[in-house]
mmCIF file of C-alpha atoms in Angstrom:
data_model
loop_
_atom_site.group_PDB
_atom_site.id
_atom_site.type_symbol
_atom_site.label_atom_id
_atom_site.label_comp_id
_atom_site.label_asym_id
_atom_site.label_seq_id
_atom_site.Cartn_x
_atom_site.Cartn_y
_atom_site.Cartn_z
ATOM 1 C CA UNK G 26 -135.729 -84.408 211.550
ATOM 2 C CA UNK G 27 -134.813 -83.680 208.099
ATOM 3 C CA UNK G 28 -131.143 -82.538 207.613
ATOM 4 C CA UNK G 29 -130.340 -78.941 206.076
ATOM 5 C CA UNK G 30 -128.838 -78.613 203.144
ATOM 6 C CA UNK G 31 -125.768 -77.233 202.976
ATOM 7 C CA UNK G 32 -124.910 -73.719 202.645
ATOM 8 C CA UNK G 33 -123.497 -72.701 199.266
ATOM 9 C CA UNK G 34 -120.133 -72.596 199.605
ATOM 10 C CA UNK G 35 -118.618 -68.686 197.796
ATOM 11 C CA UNK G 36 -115.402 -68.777 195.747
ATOM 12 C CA UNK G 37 -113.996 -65.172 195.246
ATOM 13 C CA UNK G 38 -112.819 -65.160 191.179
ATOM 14 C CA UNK G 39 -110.694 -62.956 189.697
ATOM 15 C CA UNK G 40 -110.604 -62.918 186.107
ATOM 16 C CA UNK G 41 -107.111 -62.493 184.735
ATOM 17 C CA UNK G 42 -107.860 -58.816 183.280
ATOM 18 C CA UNK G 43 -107.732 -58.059 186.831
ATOM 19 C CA UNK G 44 -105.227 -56.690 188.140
ATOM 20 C CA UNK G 45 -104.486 -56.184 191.669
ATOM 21 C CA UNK G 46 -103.204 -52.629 192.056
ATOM 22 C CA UNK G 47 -99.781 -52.962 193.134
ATOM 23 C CA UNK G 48 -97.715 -50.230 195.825
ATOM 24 C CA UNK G 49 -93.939 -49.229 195.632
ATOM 25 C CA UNK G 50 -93.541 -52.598 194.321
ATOM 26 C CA UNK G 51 -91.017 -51.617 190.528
ATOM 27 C CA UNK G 52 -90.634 -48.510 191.954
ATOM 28 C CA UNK G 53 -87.116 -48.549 189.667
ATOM 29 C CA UNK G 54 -88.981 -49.076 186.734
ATOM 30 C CA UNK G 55 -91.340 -46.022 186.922
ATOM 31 C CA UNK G 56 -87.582 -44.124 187.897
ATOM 32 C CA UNK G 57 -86.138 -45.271 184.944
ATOM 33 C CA UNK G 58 -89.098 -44.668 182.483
ATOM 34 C CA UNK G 59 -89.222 -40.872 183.946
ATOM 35 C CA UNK G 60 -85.734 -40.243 183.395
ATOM 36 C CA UNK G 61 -86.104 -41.480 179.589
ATOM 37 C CA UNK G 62 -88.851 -39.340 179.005
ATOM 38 C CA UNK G 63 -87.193 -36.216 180.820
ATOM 39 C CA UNK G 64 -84.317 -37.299 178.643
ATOM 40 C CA UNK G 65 -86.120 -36.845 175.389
ATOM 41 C CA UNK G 66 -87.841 -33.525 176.359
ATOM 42 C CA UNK G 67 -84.410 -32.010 177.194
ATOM 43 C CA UNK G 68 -83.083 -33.246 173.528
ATOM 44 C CA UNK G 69 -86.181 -31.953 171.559
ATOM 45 C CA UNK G 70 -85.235 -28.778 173.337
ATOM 46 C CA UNK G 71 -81.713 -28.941 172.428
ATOM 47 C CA UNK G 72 -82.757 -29.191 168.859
ATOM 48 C CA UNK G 73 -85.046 -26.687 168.640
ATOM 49 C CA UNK G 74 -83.278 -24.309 170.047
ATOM 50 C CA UNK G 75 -79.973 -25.331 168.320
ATOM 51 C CA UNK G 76 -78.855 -23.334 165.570
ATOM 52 C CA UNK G 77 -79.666 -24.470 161.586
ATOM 53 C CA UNK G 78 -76.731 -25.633 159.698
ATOM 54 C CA UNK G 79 -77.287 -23.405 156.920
ATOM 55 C CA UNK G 80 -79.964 -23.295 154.096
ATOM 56 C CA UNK G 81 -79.106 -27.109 153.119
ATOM 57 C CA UNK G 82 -80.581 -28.573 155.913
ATOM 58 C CA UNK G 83 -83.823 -26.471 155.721
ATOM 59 C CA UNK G 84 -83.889 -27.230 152.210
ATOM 60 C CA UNK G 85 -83.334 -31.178 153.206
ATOM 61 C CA UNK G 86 -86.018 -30.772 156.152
ATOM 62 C CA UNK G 87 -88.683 -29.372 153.076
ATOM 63 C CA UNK G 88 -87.518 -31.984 150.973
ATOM 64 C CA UNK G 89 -88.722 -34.938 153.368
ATOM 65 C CA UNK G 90 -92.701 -34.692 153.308
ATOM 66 C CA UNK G 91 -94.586 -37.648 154.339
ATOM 67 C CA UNK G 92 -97.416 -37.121 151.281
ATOM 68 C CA UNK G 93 -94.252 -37.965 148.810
ATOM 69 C CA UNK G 94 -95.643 -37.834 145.155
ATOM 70 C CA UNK G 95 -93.601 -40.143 142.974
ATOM 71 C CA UNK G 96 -95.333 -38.196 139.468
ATOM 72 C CA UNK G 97 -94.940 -34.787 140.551
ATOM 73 C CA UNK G 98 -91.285 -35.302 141.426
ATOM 74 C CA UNK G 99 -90.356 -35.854 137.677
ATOM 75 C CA UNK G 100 -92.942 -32.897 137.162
ATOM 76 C CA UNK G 101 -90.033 -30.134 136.179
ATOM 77 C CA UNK G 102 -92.875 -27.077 135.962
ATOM 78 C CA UNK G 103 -91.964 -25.858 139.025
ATOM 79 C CA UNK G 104 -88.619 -25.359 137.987
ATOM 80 C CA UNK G 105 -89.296 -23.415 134.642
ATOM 81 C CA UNK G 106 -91.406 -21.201 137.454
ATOM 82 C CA UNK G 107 -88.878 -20.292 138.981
ATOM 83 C CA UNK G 108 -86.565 -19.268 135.701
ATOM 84 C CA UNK G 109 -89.700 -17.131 134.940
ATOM 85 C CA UNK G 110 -89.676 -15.574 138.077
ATOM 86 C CA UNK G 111 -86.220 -14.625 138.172
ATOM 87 C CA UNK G 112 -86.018 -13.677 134.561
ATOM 88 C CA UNK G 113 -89.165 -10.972 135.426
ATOM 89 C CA UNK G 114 -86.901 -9.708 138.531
ATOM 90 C CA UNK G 115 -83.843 -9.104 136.586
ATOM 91 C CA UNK G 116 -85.293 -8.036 133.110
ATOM 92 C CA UNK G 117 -86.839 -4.906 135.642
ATOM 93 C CA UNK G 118 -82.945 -4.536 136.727
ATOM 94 C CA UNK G 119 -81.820 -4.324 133.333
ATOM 95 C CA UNK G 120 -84.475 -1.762 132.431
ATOM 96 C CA UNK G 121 -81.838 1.367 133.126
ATOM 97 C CA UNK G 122 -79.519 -0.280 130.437
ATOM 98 C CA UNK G 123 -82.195 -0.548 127.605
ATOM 99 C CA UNK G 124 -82.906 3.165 127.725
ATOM 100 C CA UNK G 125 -79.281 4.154 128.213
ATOM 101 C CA UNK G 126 -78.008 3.733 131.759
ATOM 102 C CA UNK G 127 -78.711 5.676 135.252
ATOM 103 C CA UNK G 128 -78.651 9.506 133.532
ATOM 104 C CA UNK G 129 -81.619 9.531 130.657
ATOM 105 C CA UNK G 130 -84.930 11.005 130.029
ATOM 106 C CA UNK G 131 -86.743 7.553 131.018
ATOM 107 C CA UNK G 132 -84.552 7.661 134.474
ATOM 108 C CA UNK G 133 -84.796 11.355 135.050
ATOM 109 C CA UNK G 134 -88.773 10.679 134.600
ATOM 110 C CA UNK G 135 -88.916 7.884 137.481
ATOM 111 C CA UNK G 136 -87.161 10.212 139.893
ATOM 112 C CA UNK G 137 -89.656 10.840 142.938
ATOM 113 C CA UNK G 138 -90.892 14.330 144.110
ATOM 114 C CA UNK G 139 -92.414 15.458 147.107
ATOM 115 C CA UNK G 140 -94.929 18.432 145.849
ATOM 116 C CA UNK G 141 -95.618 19.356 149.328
ATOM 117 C CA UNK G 142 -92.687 18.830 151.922
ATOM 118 C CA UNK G 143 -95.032 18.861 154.726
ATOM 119 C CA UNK G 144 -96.558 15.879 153.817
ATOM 120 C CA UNK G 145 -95.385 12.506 153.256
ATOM 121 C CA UNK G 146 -96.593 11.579 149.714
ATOM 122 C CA UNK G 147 -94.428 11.265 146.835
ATOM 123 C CA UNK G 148 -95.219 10.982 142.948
ATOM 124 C CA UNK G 149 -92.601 10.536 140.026
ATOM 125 C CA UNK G 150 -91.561 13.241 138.069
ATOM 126 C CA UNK G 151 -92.886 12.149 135.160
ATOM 127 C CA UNK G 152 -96.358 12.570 137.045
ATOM 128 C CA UNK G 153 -95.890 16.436 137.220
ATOM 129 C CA UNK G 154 -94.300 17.145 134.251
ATOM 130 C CA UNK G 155 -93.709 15.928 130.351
ATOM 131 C CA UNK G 156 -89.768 14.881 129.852
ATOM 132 C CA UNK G 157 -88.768 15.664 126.313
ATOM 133 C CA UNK G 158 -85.294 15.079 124.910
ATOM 134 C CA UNK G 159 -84.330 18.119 123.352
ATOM 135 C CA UNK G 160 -81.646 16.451 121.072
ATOM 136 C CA UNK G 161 -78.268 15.752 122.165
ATOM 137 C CA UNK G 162 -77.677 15.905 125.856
ATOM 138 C CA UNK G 163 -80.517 18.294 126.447
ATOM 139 C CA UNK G 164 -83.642 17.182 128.087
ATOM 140 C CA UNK G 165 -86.695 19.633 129.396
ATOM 141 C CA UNK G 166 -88.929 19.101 131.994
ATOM 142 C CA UNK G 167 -92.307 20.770 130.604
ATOM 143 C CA UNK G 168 -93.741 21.017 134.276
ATOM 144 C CA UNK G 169 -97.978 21.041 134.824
ATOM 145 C CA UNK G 170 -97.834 23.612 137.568
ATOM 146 C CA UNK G 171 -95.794 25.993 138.547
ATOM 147 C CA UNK G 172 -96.377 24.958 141.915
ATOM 148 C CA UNK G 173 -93.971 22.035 141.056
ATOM 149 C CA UNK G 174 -91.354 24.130 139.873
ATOM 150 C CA UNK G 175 -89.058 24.256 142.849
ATOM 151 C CA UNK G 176 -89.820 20.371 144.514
ATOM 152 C CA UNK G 177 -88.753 18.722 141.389
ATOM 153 C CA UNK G 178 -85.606 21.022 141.208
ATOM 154 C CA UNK G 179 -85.106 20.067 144.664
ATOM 155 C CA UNK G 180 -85.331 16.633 143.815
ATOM 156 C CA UNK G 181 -83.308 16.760 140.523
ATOM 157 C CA UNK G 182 -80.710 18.587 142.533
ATOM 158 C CA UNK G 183 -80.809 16.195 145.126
ATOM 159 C CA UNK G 184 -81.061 13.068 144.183
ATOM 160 C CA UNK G 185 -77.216 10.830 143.218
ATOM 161 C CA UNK G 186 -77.645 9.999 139.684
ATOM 162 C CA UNK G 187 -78.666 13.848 138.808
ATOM 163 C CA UNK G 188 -77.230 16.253 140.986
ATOM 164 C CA UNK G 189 -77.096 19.383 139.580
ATOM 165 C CA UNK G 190 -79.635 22.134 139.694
ATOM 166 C CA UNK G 191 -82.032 22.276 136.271
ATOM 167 C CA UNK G 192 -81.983 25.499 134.721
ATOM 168 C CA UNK G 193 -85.104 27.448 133.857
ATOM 169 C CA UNK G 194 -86.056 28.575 129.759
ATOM 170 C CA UNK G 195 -86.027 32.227 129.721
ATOM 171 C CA UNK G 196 -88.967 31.756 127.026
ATOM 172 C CA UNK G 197 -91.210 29.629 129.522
ATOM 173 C CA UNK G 198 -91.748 29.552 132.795
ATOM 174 C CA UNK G 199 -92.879 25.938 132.919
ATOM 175 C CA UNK G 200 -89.763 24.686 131.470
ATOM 176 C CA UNK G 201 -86.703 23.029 133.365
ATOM 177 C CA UNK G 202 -83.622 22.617 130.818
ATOM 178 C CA UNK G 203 -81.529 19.693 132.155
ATOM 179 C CA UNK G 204 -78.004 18.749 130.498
ATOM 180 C CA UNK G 205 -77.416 14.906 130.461
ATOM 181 C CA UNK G 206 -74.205 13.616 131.044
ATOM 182 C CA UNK G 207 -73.365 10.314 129.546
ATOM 183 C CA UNK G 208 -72.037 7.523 132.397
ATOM 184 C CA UNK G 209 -68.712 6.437 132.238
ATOM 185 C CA UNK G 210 -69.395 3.342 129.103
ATOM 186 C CA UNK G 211 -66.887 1.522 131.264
ATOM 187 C CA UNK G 212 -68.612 2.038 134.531
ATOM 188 C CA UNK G 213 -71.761 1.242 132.607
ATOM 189 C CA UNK G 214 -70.257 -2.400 131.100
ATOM 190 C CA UNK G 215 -68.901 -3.805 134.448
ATOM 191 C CA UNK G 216 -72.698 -2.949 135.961
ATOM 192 C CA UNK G 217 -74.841 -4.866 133.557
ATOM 193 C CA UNK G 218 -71.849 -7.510 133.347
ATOM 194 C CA UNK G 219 -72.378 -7.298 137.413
ATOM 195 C CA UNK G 220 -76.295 -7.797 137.017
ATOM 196 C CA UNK G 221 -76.201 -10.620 134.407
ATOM 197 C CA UNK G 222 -73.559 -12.605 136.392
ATOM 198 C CA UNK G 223 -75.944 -11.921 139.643
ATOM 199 C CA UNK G 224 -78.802 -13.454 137.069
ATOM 200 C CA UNK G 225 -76.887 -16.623 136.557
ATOM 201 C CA UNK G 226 -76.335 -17.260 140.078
ATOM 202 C CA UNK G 227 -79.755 -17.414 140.530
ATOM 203 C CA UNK G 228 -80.443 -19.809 137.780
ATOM 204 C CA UNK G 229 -78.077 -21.946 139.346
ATOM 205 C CA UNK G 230 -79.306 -21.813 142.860
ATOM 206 C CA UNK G 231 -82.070 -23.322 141.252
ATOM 207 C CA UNK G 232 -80.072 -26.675 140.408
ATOM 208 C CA UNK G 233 -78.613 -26.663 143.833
ATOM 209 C CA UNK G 234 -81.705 -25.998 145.695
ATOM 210 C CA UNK G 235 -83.484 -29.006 143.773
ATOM 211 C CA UNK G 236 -80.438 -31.198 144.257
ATOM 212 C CA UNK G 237 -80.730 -31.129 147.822
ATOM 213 C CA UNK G 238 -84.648 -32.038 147.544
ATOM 214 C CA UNK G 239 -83.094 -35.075 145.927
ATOM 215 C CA UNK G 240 -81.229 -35.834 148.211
ATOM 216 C CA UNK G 241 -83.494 -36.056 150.263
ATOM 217 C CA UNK G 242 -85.848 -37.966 148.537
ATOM 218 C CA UNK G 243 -83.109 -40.555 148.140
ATOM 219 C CA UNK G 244 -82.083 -40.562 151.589
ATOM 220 C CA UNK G 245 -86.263 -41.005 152.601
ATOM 221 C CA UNK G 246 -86.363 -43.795 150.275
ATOM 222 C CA UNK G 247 -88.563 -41.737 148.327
ATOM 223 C CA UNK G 248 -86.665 -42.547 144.970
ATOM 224 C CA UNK G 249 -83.418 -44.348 143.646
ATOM 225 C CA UNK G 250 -80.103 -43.542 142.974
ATOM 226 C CA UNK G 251 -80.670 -44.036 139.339
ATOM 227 C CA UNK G 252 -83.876 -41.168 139.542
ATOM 228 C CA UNK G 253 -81.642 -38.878 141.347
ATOM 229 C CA UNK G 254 -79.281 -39.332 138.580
ATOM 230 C CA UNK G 255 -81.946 -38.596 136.244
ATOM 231 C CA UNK G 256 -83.205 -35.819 137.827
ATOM 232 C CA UNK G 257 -80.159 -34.488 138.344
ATOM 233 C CA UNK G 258 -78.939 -34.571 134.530
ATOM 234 C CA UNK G 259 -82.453 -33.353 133.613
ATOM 235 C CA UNK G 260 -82.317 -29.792 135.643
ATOM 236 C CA UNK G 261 -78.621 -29.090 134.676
ATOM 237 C CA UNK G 262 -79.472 -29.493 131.185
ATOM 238 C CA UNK G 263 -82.788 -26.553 131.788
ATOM 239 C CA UNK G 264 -79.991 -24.290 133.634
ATOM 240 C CA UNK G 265 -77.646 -25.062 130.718
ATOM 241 C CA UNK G 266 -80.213 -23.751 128.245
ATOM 242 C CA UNK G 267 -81.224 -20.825 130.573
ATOM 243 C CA UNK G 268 -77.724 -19.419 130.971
ATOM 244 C CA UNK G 269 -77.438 -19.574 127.450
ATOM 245 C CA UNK G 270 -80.262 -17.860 126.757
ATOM 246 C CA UNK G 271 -78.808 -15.366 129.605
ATOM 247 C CA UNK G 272 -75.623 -14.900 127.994
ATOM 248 C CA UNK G 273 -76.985 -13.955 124.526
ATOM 249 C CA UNK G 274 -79.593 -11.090 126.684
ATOM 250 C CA UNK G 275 -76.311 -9.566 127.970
ATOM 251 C CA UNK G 276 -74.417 -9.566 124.589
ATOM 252 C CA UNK G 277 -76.867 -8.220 123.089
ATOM 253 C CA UNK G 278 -77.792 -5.311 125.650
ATOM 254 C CA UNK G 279 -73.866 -4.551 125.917
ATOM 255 C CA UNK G 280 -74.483 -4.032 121.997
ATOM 256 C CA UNK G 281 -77.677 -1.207 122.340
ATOM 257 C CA UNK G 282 -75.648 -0.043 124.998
ATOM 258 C CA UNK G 283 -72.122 0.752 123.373
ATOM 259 C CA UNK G 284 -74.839 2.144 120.478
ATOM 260 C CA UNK G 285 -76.860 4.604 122.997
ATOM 261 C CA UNK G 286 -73.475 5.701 124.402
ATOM 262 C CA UNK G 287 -72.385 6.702 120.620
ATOM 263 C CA UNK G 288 -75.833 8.970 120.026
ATOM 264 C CA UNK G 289 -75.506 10.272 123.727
#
């Protein structure tokens, strides 16, 4: 009788990827992993919700980009941008100075009139009628229609820097006489004095607002102390030059003022 061979004997393997799923077992663990994470969700909430600091810490939070361009940070462009932006804004401030302050022909033409009160639209004078300085302090308003007589005396009479009815020409009905009187010269100085000193406070708001980029930068390890240096010494002498150039724009419009105020 021939013996059976005998049966294969059937190891169970695990490999050591395996992992046998465990129960409660570091139950403490999983505890102290939630509380971390609830821990961090409650201070990301905190922050977001927390009031900014001011405009140096939003300025600091633009500053710190993770695409950092070493080049383009000693590219000053963006700065000479700005100067040309604010020296457009201000230059359009200045405008009532050039032609002689708030009362003059130029002003009286801007003034806005509502042809027909029942509707919202509203066109400057000059639109409706021909402003023509009569000589002196006389200006007339040489009007288009005659159905824009009475809105732009309403609005000459109404409006701050007029305020006084315009007279008609006995000699033409289409004709508003207006009599100009000359601002206080005083009044007039301390305003664009007011307005230029506004325009350097912008120019330097540049310098601060780049200093804080900076900043920044140096605190990101973007740059060095000895760039921020640079940097810094390379803007202030731009706002130098720009107040400068500032200062002589008010000098000289305090000049064609004091002159306008003479022929007035």
């Amino acid at each position: 009788m021939t013996a059976s061979a005998p049966s294969p004997t059937y190891v169970c393997q695990r490999c050591f990827s395996q992992t046998a799923v465990l129960g409660k077992k570091g139950g403490k663990d999983e505890k102290k992993t939630r509380r971390g994470a609830a821990a961090r969700e409650e201070q990301e909430a905190e922050e977001e919700e927390a009031p900014k600091s001011g405009k140096g810490r939003a300025k600091e939070k633009a500053a710190q980009t993770p695409d950092f361009d070493y080049d383009a940070a000693f590219d000053l462009k963006e700065i000479e941008d700005e100067y040309a932006r604010i020296d457009e804004r201000f230059e359009k401030r200045l405008q009532e100075f050039k032609v002689g302050g708030r009362f003059n022909p130029e002003m009286l033409g801007q003034l806005q009139v509502k042809p027909d009160k029942n509707l919202p639209e509203s066109y400057p004078l000059r639109e409706l009628a021909q402003v023509v300085h009569r000589g002196g302090r006389s200006v007339s308003i040489m009007v288009s229609d005659q159905a824009y007589i009475k809105p732009i005396m309403s609005a000459v009479q109404g409006s701050a820097e007029f305020n006084q009815q315009p007279q008609r020409d006995p000699d033409n009905d289409l004709e508003l006489v207006l009599k100009i009187e000359a601002e206080n010269p005083e009044e007039q100085q301390k305003r664009l004095k007011g307005e230029c000193n506004s325009w350097k406070d912008n120019v330097r708001e540049v310098l601060s607002t780049r200093k804080t980029k900076h900043a920044a930068w140096l605190k990101a390890k973007h740059i060095t102390k000895d760039d921020v240096k640079n940097l810094d010494k390379k803007v202030k002498a731009m706002q130098d030059k720009k107040i400068e150039v500032v200062e002589r724009r008010e000098k000289l419009l305090l000049q064609e003022l004091a002159n306008k105020q003479r022929r007035l």
